[in-house]
Coordinates of C-alpha atoms in Angstrom, one line a residue:
X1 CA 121.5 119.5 61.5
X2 CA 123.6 121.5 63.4
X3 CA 120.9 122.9 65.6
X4 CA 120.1 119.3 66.0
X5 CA 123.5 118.5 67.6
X6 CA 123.1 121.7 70.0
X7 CA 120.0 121.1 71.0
X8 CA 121.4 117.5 71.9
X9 CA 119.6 115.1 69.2
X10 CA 122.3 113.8 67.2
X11 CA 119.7 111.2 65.7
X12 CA 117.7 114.2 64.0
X13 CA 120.4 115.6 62.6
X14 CA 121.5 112.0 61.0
X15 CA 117.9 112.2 59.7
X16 CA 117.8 116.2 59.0
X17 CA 121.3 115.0 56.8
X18 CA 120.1 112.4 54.7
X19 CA 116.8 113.9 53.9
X20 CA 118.8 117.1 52.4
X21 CA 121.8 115.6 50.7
X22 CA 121.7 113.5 47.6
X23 CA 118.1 114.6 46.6
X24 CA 118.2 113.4 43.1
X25 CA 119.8 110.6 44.2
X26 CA 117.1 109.6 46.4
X27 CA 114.0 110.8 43.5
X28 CA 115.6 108.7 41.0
X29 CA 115.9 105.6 43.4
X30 CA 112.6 106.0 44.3
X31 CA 111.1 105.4 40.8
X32 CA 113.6 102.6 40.8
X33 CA 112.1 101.1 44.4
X34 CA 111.1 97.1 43.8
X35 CA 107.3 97.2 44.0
X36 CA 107.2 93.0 44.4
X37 CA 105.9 93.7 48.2
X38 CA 102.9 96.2 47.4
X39 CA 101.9 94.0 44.3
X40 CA 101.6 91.1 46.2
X41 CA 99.4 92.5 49.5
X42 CA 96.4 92.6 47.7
X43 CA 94.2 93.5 44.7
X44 CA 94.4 97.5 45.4
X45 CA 98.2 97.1 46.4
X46 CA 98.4 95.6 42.5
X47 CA 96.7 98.2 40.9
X48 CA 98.8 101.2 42.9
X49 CA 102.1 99.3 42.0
X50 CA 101.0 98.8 38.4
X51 CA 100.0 102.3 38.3
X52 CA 103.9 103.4 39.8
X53 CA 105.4 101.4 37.4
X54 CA 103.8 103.3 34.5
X55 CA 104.2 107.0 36.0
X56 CA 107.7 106.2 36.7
X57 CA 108.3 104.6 33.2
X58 CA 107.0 107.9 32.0
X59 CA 109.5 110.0 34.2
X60 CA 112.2 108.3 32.9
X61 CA 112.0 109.1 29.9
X62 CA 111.3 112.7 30.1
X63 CA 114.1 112.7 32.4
X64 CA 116.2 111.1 29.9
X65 CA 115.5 113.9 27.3
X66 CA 113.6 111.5 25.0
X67 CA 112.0 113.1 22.5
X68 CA 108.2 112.2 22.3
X69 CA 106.0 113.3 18.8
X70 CA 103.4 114.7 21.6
X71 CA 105.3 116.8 23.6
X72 CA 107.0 119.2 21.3
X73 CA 107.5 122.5 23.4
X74 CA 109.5 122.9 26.3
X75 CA 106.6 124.3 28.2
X76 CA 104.2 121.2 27.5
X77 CA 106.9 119.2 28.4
X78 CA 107.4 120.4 31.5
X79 CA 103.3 120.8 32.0
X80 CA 103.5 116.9 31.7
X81 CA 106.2 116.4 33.8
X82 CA 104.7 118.5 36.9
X83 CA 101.3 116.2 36.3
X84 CA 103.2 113.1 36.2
X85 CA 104.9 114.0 39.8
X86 CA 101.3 115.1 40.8
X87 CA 99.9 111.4 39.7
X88 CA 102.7 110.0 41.1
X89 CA 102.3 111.7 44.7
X90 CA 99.0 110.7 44.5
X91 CA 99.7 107.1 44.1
X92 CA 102.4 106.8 47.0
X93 CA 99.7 108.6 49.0
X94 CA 96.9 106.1 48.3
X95 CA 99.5 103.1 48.8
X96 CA 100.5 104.8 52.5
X97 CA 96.7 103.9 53.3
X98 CA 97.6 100.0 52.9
X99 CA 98.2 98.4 55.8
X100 CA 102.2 97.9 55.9
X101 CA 103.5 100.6 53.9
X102 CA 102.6 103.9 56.1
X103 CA 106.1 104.6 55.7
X104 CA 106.3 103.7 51.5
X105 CA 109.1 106.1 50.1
X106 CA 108.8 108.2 53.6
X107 CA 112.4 109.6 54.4
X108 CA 114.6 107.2 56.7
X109 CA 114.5 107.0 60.5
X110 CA 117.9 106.7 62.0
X111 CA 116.7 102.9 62.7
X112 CA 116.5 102.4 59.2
X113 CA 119.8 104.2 58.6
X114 CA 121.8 102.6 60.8
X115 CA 122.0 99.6 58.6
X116 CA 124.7 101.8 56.8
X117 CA 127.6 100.4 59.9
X118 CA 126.5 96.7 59.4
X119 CA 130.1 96.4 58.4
X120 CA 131.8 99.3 60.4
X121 CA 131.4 102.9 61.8
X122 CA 130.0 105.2 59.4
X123 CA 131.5 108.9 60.3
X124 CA 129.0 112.1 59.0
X125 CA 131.3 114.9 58.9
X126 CA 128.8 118.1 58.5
X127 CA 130.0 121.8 57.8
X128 CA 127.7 125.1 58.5
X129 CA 127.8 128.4 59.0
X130 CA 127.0 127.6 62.9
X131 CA 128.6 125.1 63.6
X132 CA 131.5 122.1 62.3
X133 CA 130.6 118.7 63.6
X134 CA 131.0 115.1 63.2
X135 CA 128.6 112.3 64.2
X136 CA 129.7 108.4 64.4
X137 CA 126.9 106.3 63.4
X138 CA 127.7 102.6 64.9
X139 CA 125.0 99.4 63.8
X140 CA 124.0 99.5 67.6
X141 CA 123.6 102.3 70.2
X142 CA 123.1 106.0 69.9
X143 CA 125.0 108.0 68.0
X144 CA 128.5 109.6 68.9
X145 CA 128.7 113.5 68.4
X146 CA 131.7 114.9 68.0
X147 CA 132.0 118.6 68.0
X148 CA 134.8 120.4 66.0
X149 CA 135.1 123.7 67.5
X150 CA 138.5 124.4 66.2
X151 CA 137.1 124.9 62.5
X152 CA 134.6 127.0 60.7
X153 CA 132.9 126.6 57.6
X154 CA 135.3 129.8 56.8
X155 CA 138.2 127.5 57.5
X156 CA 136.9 124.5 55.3
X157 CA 136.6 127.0 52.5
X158 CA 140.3 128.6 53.1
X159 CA 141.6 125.2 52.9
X160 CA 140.0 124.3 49.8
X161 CA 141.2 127.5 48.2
X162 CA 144.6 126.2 49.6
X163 CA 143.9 122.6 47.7
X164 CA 143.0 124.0 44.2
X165 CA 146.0 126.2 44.7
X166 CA 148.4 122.9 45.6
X167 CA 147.0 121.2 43.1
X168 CA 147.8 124.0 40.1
X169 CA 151.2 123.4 37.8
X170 CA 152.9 124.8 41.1
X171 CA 152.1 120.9 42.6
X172 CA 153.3 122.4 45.8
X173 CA 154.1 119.1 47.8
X174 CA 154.8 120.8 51.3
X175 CA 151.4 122.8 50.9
X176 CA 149.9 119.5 50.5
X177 CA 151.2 118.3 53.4
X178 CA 150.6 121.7 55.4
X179 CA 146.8 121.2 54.5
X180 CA 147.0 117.5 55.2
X181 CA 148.6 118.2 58.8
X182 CA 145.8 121.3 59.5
X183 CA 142.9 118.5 58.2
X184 CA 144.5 115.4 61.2
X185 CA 144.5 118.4 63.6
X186 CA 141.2 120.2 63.2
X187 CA 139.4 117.4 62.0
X188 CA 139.9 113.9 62.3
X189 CA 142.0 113.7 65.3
X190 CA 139.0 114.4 67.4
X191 CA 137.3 111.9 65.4
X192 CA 140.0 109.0 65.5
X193 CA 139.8 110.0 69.9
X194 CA 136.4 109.0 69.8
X195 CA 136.1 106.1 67.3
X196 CA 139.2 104.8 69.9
X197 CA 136.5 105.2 72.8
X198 CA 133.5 103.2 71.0
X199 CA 136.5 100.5 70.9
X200 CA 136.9 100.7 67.0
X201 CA 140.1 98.5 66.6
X202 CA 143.0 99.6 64.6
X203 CA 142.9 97.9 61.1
X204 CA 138.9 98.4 60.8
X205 CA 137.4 99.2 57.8
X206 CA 135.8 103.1 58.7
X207 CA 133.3 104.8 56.2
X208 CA 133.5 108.4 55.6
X209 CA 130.2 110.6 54.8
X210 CA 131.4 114.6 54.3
X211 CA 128.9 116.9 53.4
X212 CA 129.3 120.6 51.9
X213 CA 133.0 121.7 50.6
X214 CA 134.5 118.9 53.1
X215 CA 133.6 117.1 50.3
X216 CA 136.4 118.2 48.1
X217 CA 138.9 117.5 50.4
X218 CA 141.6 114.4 51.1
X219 CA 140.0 113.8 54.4
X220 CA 141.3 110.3 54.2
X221 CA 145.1 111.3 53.8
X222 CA 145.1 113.3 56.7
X223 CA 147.8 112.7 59.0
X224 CA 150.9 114.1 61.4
X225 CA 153.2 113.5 58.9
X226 CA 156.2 113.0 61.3
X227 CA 158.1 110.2 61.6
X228 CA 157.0 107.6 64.1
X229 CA 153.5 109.2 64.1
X230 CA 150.3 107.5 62.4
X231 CA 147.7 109.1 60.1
X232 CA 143.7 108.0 59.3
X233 CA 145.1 106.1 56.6
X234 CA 148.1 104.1 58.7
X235 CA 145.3 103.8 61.7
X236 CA 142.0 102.2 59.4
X237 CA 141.0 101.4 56.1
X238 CA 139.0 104.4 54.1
X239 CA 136.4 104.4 52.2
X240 CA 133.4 107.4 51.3
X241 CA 130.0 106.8 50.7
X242 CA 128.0 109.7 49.6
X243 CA 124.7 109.0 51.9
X244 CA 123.7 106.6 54.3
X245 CA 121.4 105.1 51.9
X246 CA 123.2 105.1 49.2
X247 CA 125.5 102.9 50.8
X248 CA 122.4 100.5 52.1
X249 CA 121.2 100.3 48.4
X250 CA 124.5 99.4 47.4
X251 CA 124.7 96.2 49.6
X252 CA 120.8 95.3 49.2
X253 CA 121.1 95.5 45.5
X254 CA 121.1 91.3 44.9
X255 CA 121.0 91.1 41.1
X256 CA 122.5 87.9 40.4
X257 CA 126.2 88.1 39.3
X258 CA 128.1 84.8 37.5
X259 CA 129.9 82.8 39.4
X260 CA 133.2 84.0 37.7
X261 CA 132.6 87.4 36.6
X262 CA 133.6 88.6 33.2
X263 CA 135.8 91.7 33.3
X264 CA 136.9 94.4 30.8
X265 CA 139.0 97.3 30.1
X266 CA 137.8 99.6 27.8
X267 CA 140.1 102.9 27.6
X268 CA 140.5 105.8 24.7
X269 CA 144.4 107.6 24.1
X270 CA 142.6 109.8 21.8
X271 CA 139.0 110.8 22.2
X272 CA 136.9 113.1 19.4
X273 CA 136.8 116.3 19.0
X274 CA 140.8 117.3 19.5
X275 CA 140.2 118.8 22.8
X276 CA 142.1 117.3 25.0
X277 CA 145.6 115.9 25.1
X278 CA 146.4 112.1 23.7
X279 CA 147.1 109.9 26.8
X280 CA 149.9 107.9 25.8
X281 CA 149.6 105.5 28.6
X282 CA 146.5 104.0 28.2
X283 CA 147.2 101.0 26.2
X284 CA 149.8 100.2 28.3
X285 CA 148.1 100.4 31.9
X286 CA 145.0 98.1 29.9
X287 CA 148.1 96.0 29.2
X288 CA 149.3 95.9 32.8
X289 CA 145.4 94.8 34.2
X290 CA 144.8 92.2 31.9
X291 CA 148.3 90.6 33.0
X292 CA 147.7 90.9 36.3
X293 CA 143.7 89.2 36.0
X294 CA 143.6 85.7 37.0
X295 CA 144.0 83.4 33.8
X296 CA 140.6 81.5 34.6
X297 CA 138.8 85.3 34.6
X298 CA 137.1 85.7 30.9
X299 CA 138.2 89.0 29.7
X300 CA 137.7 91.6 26.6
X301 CA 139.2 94.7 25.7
X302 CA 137.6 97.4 24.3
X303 CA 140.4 100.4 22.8
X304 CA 140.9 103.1 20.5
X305 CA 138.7 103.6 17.4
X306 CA 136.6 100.5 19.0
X307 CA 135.9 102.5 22.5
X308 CA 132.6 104.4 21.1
X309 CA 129.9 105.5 23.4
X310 CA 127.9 102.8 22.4
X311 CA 130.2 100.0 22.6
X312 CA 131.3 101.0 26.2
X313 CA 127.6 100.7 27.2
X314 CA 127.7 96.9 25.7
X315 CA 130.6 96.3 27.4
X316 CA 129.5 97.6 30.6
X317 CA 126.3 95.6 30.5
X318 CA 128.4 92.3 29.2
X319 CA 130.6 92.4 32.7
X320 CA 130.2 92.8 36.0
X321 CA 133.8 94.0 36.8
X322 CA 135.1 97.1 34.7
X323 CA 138.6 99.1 34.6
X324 CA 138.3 102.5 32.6
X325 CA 141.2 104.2 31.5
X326 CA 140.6 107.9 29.2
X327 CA 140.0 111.7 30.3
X328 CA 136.9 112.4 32.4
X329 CA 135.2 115.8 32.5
X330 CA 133.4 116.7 35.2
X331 CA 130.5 119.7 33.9
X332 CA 130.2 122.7 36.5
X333 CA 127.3 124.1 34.5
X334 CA 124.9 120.6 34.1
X335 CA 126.6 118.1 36.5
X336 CA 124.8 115.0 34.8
X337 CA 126.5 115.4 31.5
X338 CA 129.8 115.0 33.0
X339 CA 131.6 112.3 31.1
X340 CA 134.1 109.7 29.7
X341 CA 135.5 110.8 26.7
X342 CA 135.0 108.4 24.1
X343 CA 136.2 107.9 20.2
X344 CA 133.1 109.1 18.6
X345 CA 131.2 111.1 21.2
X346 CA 131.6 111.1 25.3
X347 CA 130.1 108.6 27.5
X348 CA 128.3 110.6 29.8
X349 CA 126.8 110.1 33.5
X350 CA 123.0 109.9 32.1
X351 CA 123.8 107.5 29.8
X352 CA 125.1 105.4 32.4
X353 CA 122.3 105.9 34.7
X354 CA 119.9 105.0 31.9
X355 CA 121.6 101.8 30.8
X356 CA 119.8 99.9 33.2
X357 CA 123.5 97.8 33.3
X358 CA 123.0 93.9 34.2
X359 CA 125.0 92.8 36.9
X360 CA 127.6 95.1 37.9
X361 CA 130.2 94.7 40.7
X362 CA 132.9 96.7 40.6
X363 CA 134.3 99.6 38.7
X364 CA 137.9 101.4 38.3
X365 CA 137.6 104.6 37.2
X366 CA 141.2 105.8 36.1
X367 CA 140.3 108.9 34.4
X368 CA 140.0 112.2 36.3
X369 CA 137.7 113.9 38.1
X370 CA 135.6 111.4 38.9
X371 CA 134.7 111.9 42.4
X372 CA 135.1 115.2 42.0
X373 CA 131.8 116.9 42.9
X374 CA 130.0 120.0 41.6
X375 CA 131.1 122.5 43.3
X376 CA 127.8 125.1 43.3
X377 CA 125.5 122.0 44.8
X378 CA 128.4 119.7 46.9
X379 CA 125.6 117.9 48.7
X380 CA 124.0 116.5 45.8
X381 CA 126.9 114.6 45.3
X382 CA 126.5 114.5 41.0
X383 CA 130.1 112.8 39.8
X384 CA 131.2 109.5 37.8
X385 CA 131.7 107.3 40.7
X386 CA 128.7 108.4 42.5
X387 CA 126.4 107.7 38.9
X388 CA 128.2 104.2 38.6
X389 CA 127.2 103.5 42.6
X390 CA 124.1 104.6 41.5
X391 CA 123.7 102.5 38.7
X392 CA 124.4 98.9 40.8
X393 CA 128.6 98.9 40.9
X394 CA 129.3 97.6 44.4
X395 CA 132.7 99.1 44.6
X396 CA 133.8 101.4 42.7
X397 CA 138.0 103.1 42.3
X398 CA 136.8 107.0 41.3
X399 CA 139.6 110.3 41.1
X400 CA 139.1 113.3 43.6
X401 CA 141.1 115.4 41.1
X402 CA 143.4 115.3 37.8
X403 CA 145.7 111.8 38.0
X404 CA 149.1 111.8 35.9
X405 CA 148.7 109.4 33.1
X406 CA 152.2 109.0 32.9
X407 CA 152.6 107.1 36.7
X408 CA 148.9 106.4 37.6
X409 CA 149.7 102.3 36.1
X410 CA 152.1 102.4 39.4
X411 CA 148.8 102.9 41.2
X412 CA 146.8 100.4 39.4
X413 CA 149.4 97.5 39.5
X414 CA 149.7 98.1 43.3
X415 CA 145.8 97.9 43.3
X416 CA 145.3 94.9 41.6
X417 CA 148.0 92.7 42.6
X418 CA 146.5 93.7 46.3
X419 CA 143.2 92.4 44.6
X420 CA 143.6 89.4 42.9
X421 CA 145.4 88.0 46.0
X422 CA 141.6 87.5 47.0
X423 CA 140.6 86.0 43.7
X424 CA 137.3 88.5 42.8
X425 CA 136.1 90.0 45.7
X426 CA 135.0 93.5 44.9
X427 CA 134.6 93.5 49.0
X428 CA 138.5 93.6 49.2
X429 CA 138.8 96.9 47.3
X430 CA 139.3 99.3 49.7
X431 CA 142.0 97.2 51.5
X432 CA 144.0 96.6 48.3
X433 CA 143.7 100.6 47.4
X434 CA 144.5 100.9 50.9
X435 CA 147.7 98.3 50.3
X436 CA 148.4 99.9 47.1
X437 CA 148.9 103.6 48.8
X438 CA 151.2 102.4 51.9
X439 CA 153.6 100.1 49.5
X440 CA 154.1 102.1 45.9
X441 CA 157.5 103.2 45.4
X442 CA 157.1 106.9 46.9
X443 CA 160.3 108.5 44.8
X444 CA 158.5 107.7 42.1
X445 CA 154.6 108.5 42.2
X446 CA 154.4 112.0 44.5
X447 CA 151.8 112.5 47.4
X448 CA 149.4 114.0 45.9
X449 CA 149.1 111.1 43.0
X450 CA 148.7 108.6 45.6
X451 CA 146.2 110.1 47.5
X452 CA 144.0 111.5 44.2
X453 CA 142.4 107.6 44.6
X454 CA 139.6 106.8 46.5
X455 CA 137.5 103.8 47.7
X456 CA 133.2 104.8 47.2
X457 CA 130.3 101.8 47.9
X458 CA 131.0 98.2 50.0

């Protein structure tokens, strides 16, 4: 991508991006893709889309570590799998032969991808060895490039280092802001010059799309941090999406929802296993959101010795609007089994991708770590909040790293009463985090606990 941008095709490297990033993302959403369209074209297009439906069936579930009486070994397990993608090529290739679908499951063009902006500026923010660079994608027009020469991927790294450091027990408030200050300056102060140019109006709702280890960091709090002088976050309002298309699934996804959607709050004080520290605060920030949800919203609250891995998954299917409250892990070594922890065992991201959930809308993830990616593979973009995107939440509220039990329900009752001004809207969740962040009492909850929140999906 960034040979792209040198060599003056900023619409490659949008293309070069997407097709890297988010791999698993994409193979899994293609065994997902509707197949209403190919079934319908005619007798072969039936028969190729009945065929799909099977193959992928069949990859689920060795995906999903089912255990079938035929495939005992490890080794013919993973001799089935490799025929089953072989079939499965073989299939997508026949149904490219059918007049319509020479592009069925192809990787995006930038046409395609810049359905992303339909609602405002998407802004790729790419770090390599050769280069740092961003690239404003708008729903008409080229695309913007916007070099970055004053950073390297070298710096990026130094200034996560400096992060993980801030963020230790020393929660070292003015290194926070140093970092935030070096992030306005090197980075999105280039960015905010040229969204100012394309005429992006002050107030707008931008979307954020890092890749690599700018991932990790708070590119939405950067920011002068001098009086008088605006920040990203005083300037627009912030959300990420983790790829283009992940972001086009999210709004084209048109399961059904109730007219009033049911919502819950399931959180766990003390999860199995003795590992990690009781969170005292829990029942009392489920407390706070229920009080705050509109009276004519049907609610249920699922707590304590009730919160089980299997009744969160019934809950979660049961409502389309969630709040989750308990510690989240997020696994370095096998990124899919990070988790909510649970009162009988944790509640982990496959078993939420597999739970084929109903109608979902919107999630709150107030646990932490849960857009927090892997670190080893930052582009593949494996986390809670990404997995609850994945699996048909809207909007979702996810953690960029630990949150303090103790003052988070500051957070969360400056969120919702921001939210339930607009009845149930999971559209208006990024403004009311947004709203939530400029008005909490800032004695009380400190930077980097106000900032740990971000907005992920429409």
């Amino acid at each position: 991508a960034s040979c792209a941008l040198r060599q003056h095709e900023p619409r490659t490297a949008v293309e070069l991006l997407e097709q890297g990033r988010g791999v698993l993302w994409t193979q899994m959403a293609n065994l997902h893709t509707p197949l209403e369209h190919l079934r319908g074209v005619n007798a072969l297009g039936e028969r190729l889309a009945i065929d799909l439906q099977r193959i992928s069936s069949q990859l689920n579930k060795l995906s999903g570590s089912m255990q079938d009486d035929k495939i005992s070994s490890h080794d013919a397990k993973a001799q089935y799998h490799r025929q089953l993608a072989e079939e499965w090529d073989s299939v997508v290739s026949q149904a490219r032969q059918v007049e319509g679908f020479s592009r069925f499951l192809l990787p995006p063009l930038y046409s395609d991808l810049q359905e992303a902006a339909a609602n405002g500026p998407i802004v790729v923010i790419n770090a390599s060895e050769y280069s740092c660079d961003a690239i404003i994608i708008l729903l008409n027009g080229a695309p913007c490039h916007v070099p970055l020469p004053d950073i390297t991927l070298d710096d990026v790294s130094d200034l996560l280092l400096i992060l993980t450091y801030a963020l230790s027990e020393s929660q070292d408030q003015l290194q926070i802001v140093s970092l935030l200050r070096d992030l306005w300056k090197l980075v999105m102060l280039p960015i905010v010059h040229a969204l100012e140019k394309t005429q992006v109006a002050p107030g707008s709702r931008i979307w954020l799309c890092p890749t690599s280890m700018f991932i990790s960091l708070p590119l939405h709090a950067a920011g002068p941090y001098q009086k008088d002088k605006q920040g990203l976050s005083d300037l627009y309002i912030i959300s990420y999406t983790p790829t283009l298309s992940a972001l086009i699934r999210t709004r084209n996804n048109k399961v059904a929802s109730p007219t009033i959607p049911k919502f819950a709050v399931i959180g766990q004080p003390t999860p199995s296993g003795g590992s990690e520290h009781k969170l005292p605060s829990v029942n009392a920030e489920l407390d706070l959101v229920l009080e705050l949800l509109p009276p004519s919203v049907p609610s249920s609250r699922l707590s304590d010795t009730e919160a089980t891995n299997s009744a969160a998954l019934a809950t979660l299917h049961e409502h389309s609007w969630v709040h989750i409250a308990c510690h989240g892990q997020q696994n370095p070594v096998q990124a899919f089994d990070s988790c909510f922890l649970m009162h009988d065992k944790p509640l982990s991201l496959l078993d939420i991708i597999h739970a084929n959930i109903s109608h979902p809308e919107f999630a709150f993830l107030s646990a932490c770590h849960t857009a927090a990616g892997d670190k080893e593979t930052p582009d593949e973009i494996i986390h809670l909040a990404a997995g609850m995107q994945f699996s048909g939440f809207k909007s979702v509220i996810g953690t960029m790293w630990a949150v303090d039990d103790e003052i988070a329900h500051h957070m969360v009752s400056g969120f919702y009463m921001a939210m339930f001004e607009h009845g149930m809207d999971y559209t208006k969740a990024a403004a009311s985090l947004h709203k939530a962040i400029q008005t909490v009492p800032k004695k009380i909850v400190p930077l980097e606990q106000r900032i740990v929140f971000i907005h992920i999906g429409a």
